[in-house]
PDB file of C-alpha atoms in Angstrom:
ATOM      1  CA  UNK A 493      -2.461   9.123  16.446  1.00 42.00           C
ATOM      2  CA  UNK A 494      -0.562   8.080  19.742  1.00 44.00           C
ATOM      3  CA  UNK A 495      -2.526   8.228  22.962  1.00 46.00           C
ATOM      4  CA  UNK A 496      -1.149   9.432  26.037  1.00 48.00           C
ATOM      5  CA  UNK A 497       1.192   7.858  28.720  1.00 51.00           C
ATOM      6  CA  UNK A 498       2.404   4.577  28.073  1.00 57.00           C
ATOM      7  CA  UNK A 499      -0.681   3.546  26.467  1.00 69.00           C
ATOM      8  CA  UNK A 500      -0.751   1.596  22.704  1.00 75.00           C
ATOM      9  CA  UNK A 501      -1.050   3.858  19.673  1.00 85.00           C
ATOM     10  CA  UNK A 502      -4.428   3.710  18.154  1.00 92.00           C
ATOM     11  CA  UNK A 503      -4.618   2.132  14.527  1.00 97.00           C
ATOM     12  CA  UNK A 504      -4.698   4.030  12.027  1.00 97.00           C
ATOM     13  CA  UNK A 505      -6.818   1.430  10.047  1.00 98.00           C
ATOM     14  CA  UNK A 506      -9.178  -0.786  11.610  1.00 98.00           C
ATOM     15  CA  UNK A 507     -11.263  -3.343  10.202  1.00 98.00           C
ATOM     16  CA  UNK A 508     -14.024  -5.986  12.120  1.00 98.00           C
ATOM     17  CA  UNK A 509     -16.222  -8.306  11.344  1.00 98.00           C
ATOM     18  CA  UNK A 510     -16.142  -7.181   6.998  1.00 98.00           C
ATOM     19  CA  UNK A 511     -17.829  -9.372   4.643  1.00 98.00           C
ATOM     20  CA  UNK A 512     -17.735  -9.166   0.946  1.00 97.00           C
ATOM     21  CA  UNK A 513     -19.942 -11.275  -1.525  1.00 96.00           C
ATOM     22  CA  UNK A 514     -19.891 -11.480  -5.401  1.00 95.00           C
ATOM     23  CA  UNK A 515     -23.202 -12.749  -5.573  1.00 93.00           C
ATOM     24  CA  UNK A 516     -22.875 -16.244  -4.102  1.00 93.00           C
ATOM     25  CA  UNK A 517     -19.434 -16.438  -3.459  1.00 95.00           C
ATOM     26  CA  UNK A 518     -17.983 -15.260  -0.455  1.00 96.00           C
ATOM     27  CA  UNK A 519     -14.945 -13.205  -0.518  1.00 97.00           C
ATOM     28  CA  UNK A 520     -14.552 -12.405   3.149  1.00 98.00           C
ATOM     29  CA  UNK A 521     -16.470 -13.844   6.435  1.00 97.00           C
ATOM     30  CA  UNK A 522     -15.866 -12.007   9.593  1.00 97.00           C
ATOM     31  CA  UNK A 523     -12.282 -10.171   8.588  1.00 98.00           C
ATOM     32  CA  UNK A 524     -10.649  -8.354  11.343  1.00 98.00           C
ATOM     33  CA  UNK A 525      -7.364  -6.394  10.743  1.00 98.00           C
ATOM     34  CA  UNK A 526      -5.557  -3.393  12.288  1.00 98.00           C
ATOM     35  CA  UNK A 527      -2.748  -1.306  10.579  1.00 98.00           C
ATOM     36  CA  UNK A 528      -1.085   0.606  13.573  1.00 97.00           C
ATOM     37  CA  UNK A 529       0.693   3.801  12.922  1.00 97.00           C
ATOM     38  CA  UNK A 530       4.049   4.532  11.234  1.00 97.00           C
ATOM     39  CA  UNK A 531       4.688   0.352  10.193  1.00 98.00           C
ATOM     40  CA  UNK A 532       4.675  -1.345   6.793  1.00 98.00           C
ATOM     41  CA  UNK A 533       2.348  -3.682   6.809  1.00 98.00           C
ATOM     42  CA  UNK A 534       2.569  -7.022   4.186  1.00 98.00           C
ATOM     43  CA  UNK A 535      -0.644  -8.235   3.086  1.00 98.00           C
ATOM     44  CA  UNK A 536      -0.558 -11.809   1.414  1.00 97.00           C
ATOM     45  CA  UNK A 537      -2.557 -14.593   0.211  1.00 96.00           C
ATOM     46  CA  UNK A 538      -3.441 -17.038  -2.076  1.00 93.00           C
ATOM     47  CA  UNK A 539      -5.074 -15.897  -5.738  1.00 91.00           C
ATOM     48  CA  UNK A 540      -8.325 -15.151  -4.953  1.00 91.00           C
ATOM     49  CA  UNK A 541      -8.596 -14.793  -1.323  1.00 95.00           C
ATOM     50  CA  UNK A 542      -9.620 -10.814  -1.833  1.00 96.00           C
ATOM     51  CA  UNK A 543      -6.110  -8.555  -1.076  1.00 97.00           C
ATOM     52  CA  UNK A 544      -7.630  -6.319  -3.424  1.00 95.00           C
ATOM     53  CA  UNK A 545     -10.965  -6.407  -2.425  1.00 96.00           C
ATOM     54  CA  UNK A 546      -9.989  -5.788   1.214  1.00 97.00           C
ATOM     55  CA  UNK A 547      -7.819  -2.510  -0.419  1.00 96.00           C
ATOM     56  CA  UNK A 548     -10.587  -1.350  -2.474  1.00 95.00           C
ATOM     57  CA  UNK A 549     -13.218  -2.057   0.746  1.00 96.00           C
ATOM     58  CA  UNK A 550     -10.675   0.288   2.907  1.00 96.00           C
ATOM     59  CA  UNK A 551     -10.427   3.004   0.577  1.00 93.00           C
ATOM     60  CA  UNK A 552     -14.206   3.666   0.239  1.00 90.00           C
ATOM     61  CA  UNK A 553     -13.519   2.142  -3.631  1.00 90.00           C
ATOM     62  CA  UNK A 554     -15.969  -0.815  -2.812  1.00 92.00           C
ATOM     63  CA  UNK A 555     -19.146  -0.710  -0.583  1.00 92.00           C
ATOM     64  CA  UNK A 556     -18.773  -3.974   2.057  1.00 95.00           C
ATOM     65  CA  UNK A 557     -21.611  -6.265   2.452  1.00 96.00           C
ATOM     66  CA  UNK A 558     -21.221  -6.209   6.535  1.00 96.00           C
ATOM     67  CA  UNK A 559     -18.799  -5.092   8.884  1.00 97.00           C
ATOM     68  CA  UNK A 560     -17.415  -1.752  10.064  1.00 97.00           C
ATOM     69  CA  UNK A 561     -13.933   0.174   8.728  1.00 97.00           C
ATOM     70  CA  UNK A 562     -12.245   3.156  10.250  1.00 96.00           C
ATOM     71  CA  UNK A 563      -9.459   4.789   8.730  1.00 96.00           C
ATOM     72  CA  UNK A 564      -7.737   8.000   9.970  1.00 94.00           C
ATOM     73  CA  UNK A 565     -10.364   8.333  12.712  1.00 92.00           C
ATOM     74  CA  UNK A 566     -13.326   8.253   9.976  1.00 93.00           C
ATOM     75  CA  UNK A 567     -16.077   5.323   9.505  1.00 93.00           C
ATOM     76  CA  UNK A 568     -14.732   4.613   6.156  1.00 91.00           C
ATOM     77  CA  UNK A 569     -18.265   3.326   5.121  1.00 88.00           C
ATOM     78  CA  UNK A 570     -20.016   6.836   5.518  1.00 85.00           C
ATOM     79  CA  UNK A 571     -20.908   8.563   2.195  1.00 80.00           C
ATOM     80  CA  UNK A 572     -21.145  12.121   3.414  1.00 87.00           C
ATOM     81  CA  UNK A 573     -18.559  14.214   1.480  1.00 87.00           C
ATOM     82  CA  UNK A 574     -16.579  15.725   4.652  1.00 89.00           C
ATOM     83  CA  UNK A 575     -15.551  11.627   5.429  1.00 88.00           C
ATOM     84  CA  UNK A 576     -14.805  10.668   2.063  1.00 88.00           C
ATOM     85  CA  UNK A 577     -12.580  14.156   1.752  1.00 91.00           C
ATOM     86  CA  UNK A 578     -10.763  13.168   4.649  1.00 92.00           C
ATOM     87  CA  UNK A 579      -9.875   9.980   3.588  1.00 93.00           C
ATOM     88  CA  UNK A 580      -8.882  10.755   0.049  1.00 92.00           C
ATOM     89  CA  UNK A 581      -6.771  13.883   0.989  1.00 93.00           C
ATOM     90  CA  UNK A 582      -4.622  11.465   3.460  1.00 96.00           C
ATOM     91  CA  UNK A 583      -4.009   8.488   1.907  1.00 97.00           C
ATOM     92  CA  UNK A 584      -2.067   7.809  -1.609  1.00 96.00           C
ATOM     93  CA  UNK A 585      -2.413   5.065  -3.224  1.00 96.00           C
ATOM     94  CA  UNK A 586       0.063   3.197  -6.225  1.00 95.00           C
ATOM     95  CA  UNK A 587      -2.251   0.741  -8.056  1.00 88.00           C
ATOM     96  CA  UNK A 588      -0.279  -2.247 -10.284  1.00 79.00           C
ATOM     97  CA  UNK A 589       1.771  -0.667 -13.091  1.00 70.00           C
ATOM     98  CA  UNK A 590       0.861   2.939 -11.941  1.00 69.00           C
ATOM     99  CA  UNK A 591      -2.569   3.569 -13.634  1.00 83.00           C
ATOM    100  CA  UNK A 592      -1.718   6.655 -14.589  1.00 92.00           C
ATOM    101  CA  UNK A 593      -3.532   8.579 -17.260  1.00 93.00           C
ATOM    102  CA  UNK A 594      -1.622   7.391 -20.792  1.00 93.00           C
ATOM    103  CA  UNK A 595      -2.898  11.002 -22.485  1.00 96.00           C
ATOM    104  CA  UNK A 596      -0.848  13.153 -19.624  1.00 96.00           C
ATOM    105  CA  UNK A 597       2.595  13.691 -19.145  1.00 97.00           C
ATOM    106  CA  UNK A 598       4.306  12.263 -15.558  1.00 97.00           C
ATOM    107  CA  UNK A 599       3.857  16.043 -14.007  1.00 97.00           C
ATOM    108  CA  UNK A 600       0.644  16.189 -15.432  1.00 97.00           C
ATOM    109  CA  UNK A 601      -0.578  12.657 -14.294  1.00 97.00           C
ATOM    110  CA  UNK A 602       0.965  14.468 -10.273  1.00 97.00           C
ATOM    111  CA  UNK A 603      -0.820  17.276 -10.745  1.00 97.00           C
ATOM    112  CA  UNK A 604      -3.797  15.894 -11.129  1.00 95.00           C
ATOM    113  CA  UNK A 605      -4.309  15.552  -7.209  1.00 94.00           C
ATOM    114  CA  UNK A 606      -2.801  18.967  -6.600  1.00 94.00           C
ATOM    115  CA  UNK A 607      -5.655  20.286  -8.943  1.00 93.00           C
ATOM    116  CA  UNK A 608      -8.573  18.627  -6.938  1.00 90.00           C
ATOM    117  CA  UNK A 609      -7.693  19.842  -3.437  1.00 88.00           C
ATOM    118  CA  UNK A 610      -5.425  22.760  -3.542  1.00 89.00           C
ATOM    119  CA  UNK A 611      -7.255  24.610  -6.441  1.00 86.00           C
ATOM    120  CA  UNK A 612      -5.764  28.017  -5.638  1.00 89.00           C
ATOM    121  CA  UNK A 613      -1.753  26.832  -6.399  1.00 90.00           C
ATOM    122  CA  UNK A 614      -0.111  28.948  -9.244  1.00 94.00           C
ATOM    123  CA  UNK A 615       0.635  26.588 -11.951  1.00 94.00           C
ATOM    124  CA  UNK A 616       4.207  27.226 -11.394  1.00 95.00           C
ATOM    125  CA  UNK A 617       4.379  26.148  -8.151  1.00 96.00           C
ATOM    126  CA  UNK A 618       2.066  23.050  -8.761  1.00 96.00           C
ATOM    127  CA  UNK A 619       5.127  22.203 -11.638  1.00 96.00           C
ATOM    128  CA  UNK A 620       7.500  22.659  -8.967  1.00 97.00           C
ATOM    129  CA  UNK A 621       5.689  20.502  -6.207  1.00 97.00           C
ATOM    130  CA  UNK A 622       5.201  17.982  -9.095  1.00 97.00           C
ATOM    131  CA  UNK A 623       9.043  17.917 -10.085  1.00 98.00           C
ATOM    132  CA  UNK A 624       9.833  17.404  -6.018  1.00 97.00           C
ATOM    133  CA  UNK A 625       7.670  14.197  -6.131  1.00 98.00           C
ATOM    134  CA  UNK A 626       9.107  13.081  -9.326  1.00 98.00           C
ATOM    135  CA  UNK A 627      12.587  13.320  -7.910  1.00 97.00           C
ATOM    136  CA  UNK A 628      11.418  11.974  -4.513  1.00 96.00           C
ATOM    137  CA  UNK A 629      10.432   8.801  -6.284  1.00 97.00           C
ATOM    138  CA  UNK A 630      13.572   8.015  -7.691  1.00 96.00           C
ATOM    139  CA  UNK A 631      12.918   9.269 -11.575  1.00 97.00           C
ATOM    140  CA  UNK A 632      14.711  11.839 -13.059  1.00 97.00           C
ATOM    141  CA  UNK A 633      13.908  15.599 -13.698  1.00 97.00           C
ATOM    142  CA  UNK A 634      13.428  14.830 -17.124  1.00 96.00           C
ATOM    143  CA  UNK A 635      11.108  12.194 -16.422  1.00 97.00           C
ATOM    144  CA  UNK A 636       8.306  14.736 -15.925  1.00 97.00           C
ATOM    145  CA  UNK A 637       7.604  16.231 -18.749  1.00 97.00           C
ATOM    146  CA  UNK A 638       7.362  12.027 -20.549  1.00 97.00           C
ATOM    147  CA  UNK A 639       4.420  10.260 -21.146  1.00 97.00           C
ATOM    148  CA  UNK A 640       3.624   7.246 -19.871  1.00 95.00           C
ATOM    149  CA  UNK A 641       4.157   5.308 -22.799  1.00 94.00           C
ATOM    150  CA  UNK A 642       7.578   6.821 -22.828  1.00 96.00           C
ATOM    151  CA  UNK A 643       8.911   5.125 -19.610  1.00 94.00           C
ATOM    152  CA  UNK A 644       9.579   1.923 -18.924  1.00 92.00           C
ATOM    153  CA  UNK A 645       7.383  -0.583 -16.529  1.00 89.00           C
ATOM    154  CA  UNK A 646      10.006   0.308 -13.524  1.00 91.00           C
ATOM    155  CA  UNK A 647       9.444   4.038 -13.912  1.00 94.00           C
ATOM    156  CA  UNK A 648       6.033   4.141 -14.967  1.00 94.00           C
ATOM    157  CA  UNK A 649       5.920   2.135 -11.218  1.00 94.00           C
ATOM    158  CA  UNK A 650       7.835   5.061  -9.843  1.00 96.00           C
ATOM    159  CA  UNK A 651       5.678   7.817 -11.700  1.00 96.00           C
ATOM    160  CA  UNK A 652       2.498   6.590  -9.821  1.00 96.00           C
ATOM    161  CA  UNK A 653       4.592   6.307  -6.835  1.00 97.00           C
ATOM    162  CA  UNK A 654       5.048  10.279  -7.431  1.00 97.00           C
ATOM    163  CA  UNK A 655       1.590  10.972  -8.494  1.00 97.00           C
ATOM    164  CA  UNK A 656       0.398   8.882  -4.711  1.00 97.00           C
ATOM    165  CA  UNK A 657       2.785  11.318  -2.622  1.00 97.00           C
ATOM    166  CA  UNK A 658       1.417  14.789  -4.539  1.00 96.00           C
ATOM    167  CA  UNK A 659      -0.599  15.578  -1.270  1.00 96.00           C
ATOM    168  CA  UNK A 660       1.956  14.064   1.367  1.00 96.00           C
ATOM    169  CA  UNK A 661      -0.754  11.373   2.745  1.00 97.00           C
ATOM    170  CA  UNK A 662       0.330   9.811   6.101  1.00 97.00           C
ATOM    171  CA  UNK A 663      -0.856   6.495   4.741  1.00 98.00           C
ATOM    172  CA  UNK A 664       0.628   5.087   1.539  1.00 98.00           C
ATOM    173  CA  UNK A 665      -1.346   1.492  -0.229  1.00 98.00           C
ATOM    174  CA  UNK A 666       0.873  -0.230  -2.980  1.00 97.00           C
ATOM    175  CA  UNK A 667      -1.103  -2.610  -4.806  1.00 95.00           C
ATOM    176  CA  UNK A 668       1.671  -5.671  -5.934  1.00 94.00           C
ATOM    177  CA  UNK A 669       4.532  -2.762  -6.494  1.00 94.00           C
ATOM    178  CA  UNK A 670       7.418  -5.110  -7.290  1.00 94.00           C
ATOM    179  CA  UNK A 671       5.267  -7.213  -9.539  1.00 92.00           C
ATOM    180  CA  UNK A 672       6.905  -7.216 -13.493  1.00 90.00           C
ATOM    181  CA  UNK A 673      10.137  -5.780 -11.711  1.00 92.00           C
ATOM    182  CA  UNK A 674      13.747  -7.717 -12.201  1.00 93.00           C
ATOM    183  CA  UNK A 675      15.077  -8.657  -9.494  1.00 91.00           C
ATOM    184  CA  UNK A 676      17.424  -5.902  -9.399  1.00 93.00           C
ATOM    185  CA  UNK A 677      14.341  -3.394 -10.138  1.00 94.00           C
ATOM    186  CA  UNK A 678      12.157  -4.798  -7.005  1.00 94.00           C
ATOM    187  CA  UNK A 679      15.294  -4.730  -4.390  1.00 95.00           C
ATOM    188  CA  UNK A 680      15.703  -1.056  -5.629  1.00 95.00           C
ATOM    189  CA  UNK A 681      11.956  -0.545  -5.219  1.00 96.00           C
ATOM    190  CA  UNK A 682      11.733  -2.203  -1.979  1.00 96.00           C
ATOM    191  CA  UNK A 683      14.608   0.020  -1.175  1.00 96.00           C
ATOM    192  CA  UNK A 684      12.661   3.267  -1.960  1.00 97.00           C
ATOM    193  CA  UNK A 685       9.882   2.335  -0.034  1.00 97.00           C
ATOM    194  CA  UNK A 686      11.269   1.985   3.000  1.00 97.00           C
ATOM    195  CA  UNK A 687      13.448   5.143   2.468  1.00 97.00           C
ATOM    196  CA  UNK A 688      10.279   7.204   2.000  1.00 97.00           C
ATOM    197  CA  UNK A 689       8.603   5.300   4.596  1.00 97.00           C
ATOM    198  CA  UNK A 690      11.402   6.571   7.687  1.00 97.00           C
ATOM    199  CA  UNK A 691      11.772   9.774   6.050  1.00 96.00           C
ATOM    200  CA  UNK A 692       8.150  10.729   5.971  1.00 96.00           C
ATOM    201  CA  UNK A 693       6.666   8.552   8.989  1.00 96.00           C
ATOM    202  CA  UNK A 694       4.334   6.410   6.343  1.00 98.00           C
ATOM    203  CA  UNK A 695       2.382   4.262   6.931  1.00 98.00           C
ATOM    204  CA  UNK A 696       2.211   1.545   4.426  1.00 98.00           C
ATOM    205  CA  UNK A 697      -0.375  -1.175   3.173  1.00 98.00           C
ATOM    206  CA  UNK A 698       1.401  -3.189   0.545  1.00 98.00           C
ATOM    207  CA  UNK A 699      -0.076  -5.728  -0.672  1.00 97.00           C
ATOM    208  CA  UNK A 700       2.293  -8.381  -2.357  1.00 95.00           C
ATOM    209  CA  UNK A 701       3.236 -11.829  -3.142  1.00 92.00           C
ATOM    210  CA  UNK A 702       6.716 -11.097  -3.254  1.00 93.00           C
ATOM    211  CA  UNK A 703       8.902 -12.603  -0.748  1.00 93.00           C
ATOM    212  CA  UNK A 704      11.899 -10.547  -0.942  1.00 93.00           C
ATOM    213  CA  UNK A 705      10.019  -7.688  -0.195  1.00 95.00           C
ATOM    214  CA  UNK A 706       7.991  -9.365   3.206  1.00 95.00           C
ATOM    215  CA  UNK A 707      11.813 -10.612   4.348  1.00 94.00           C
ATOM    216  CA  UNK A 708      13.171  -6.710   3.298  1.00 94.00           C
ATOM    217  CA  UNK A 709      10.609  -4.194   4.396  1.00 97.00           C
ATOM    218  CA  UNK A 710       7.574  -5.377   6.092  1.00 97.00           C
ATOM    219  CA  UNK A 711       7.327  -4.708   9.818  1.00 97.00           C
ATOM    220  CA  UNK A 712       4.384  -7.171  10.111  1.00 98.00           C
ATOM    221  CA  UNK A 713       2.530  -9.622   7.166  1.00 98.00           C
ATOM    222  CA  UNK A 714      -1.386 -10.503   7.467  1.00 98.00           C
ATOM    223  CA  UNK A 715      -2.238 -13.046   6.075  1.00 98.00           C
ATOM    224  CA  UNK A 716      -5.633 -13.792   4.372  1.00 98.00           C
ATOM    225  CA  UNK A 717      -6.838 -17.429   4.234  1.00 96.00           C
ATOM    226  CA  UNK A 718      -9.707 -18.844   4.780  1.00 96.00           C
ATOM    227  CA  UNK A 719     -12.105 -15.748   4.372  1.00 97.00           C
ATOM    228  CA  UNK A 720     -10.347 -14.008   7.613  1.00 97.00           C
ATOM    229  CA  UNK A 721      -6.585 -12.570   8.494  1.00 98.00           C
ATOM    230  CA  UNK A 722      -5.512 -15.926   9.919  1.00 97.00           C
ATOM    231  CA  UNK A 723      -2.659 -13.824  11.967  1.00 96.00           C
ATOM    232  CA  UNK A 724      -0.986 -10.570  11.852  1.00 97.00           C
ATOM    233  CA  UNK A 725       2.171 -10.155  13.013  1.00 97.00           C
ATOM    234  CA  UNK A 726       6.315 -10.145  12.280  1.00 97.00           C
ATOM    235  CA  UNK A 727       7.334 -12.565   9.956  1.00 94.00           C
ATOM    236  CA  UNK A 728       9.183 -14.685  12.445  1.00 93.00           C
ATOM    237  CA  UNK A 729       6.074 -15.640  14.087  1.00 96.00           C
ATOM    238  CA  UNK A 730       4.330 -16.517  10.714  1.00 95.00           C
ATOM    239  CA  UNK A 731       6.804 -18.948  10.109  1.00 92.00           C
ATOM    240  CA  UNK A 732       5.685 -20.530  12.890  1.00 93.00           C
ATOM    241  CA  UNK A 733       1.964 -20.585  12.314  1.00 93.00           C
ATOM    242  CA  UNK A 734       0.779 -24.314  11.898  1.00 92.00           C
ATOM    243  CA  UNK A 735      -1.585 -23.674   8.204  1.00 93.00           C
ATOM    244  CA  UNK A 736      -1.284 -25.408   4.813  1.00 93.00           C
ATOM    245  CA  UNK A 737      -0.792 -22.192   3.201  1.00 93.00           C
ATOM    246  CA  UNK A 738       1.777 -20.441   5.092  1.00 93.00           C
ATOM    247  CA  UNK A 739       3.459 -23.864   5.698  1.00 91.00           C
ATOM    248  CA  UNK A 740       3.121 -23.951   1.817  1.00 90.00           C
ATOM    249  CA  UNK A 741       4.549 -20.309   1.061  1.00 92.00           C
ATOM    250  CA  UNK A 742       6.752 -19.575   3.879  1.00 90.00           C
ATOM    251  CA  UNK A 743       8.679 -22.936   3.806  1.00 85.00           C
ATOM    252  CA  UNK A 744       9.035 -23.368   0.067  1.00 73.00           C
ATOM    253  CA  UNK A 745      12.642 -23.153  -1.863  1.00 70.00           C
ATOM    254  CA  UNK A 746      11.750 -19.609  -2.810  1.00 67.00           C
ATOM    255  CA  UNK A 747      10.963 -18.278   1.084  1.00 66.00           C
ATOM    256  CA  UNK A 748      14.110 -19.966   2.437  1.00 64.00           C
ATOM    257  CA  UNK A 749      15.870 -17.755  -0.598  1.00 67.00           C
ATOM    258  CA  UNK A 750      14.172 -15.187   0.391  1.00 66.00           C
ATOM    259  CA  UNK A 751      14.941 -15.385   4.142  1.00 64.00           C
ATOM    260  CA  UNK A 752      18.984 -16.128   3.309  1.00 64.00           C
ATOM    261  CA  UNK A 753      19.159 -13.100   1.362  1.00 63.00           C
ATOM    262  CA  UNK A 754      17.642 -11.334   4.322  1.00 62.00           C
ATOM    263  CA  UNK A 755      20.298 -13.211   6.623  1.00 63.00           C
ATOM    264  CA  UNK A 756      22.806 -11.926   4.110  1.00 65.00           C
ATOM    265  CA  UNK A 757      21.827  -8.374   4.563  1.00 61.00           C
ATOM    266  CA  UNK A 758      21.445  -8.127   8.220  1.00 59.00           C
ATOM    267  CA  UNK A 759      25.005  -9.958   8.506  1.00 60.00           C
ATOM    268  CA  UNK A 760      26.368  -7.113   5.857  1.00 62.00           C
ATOM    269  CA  UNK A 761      25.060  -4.561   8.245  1.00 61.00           C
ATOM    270  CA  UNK A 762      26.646  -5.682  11.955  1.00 59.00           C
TER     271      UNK A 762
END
C-alpha cells in the first residue's frame, strides 16, 4: 500500500474518532490509531481499558458506537458482503489459547478457512496447504492429524497460529499470544513471530501485556489509557512519556528486566 515518490506509506489500518459504550460505561472516547504497513505493532493497557474491544471493533467482530475504521482500503464499518469479504480473506487472526474447534483435528481446524473461500481445492491439496501451515508455525507434521485436546497450551497456541495463516493474510492480529507460555515458550513464540513477520511482509497487531515481547518484537507500542491511544510510537519514546501508567509499567522491576534482556540480545548480536 506504498504511495509513490518519497511520499509516507498509507496505513493499512486506520482508526478516528471510535467510541465504544457498554451501556453507561464508556470504553473508548475519541480513539485514533494507525497501523502502517509491514510493522508489528504492540498494543497495551491497563485491564479494562478495551485492547480487545478495539480488536474486535477493527475486525468488523463488534459494531462501534461512533467513529470511522478503514482497514485494507475498506470502511471496516460497512455491512455489504463484498467489504466484509475483503477484510476477512486478508487478515488472520490468533485469538488467546487458539480457539480452535475442540471436535476437529489441527488440519481440520486449518482447513476450515480454505473451505470457505477457495471451495474448488481438491481435498488433497487443501491437506497439503494445511500441513505447510502446520510446519510453518513451528508444530510438527504429526501435529496435524491431533486434536486439540491432544496438544499442549504452547502448540495448541501454534495450531491457531497455523489455522490464522491458511489464506496468507497480509495482516496478522494476536490476541495476548505469549500469555500461559514459560518463559522459554514466549521467547520461542516471540521468536516465530517475527520470523514469519520478515519472511512474509506481515503486518502485525498484537495485543499483549508482556514485556519481553514489546522489548523483542514490536516496532512501535500504543498505548490505551484514558479512553484514547495516549501515544504511538517506538518504545524508546514511551519510556519517556510523562503518564502514571506508563511511568507505572515501563519503569517497574519487571520492564527494566525486560529492557536488560533486550540490551543483552542486541549486545549478543554486534
Amino acid at each position: 500500500m506504498a504511495t509513490a515518490g518519497n511520499e509516507s506509506p498509507s496505513p493499512i489500518i486506520r482508526v478516528r474518532g471510535l467510541v465504544n459504550r457498554f451501556g453507561e460505561q464508556v470504553v473508548h472516547d475519541g480513539l485514533d490509531l494507525d497501523v502502517m504497513p509491514g510493522e508489528i505493532l504492540g498494543v497495551v493497557g491497563g485491564s479494562g481499558t478495551g485492547k480487545s474491544v478495539l480488536m474486535r471493533s477493527i475486525l468488523g467482530l463488534r459494531t462501534p458506537d461512533e467513529g470511522e475504521i478503514e482497514v485494507l482500503g475498506v470502511d471496516a464499518r460497512r455491512s455489504d458482503a463484498e467489504s466484509r469479504r475483503h477484510i476477512e480473506r486478508n487478515t488472520g487472526v490468533l485469538f488467546q489459547d487458539g480457539a480452535l474447534f475442540s471436535s476437529l483435528t489441527v488440519g481440520e481446524n486449518v482447513e476450515v478457512p480454505l473451505k470457505e473461500y477457495h471451495r474448488d481445492l481438491a481435498d488433497v491439496l487443501r491437506y497439503e496447504i494445511a500441513l505447510l501451515k502446520v510446519k510453518l508455525a513451528g508444530l510438527p507434521a504429526d501435529a496435524i492429524d491431533k486434536l486439540p485436546s491432544q496438544l499442549s497450551g504452547g502448540m495448541r497456541k501454534r495450531a491457531g497460529l497455523a489455522r490464522a495463516l491458511a489464506l496468507d493474510p497480509p495482516l496478522l492480529f494476536l490476541d495476548e499470544p505469549t500469555a500461559g507460555l514459560d518463559p522459554i515458550g514466549a521467547a520461542a513464540f516471540d521468536h516465530l513471530i517475527r520470523t514469519l513477520q520478515q519472511a512474509l511482509g506481515l503486518t502485525v497487531f498484537l495485543i499483549t501485556h508482556d514485556l519481553d515481547t514489546l522489548y523483542a518484537i514490536c516496532d512501535r507500542v500504543a498505548v490505551i489509557a484514558d479512553r484514547k491511544v495516549v501515544a504511538a510510537a517506538p518504545i524508546a519514546e514511551i519510556e519517556q512519556l510523562d503518564h502514571p501508567w506508563v511511568r507505572e509499567y515501563f519503569h517497574g522491576p519487571r520492564a527494566r528486566a525486560a529492557q536488560a534482556g533486550r540490551d543483552r540480545a542486541t549486545a549478543s548480536n554486534d
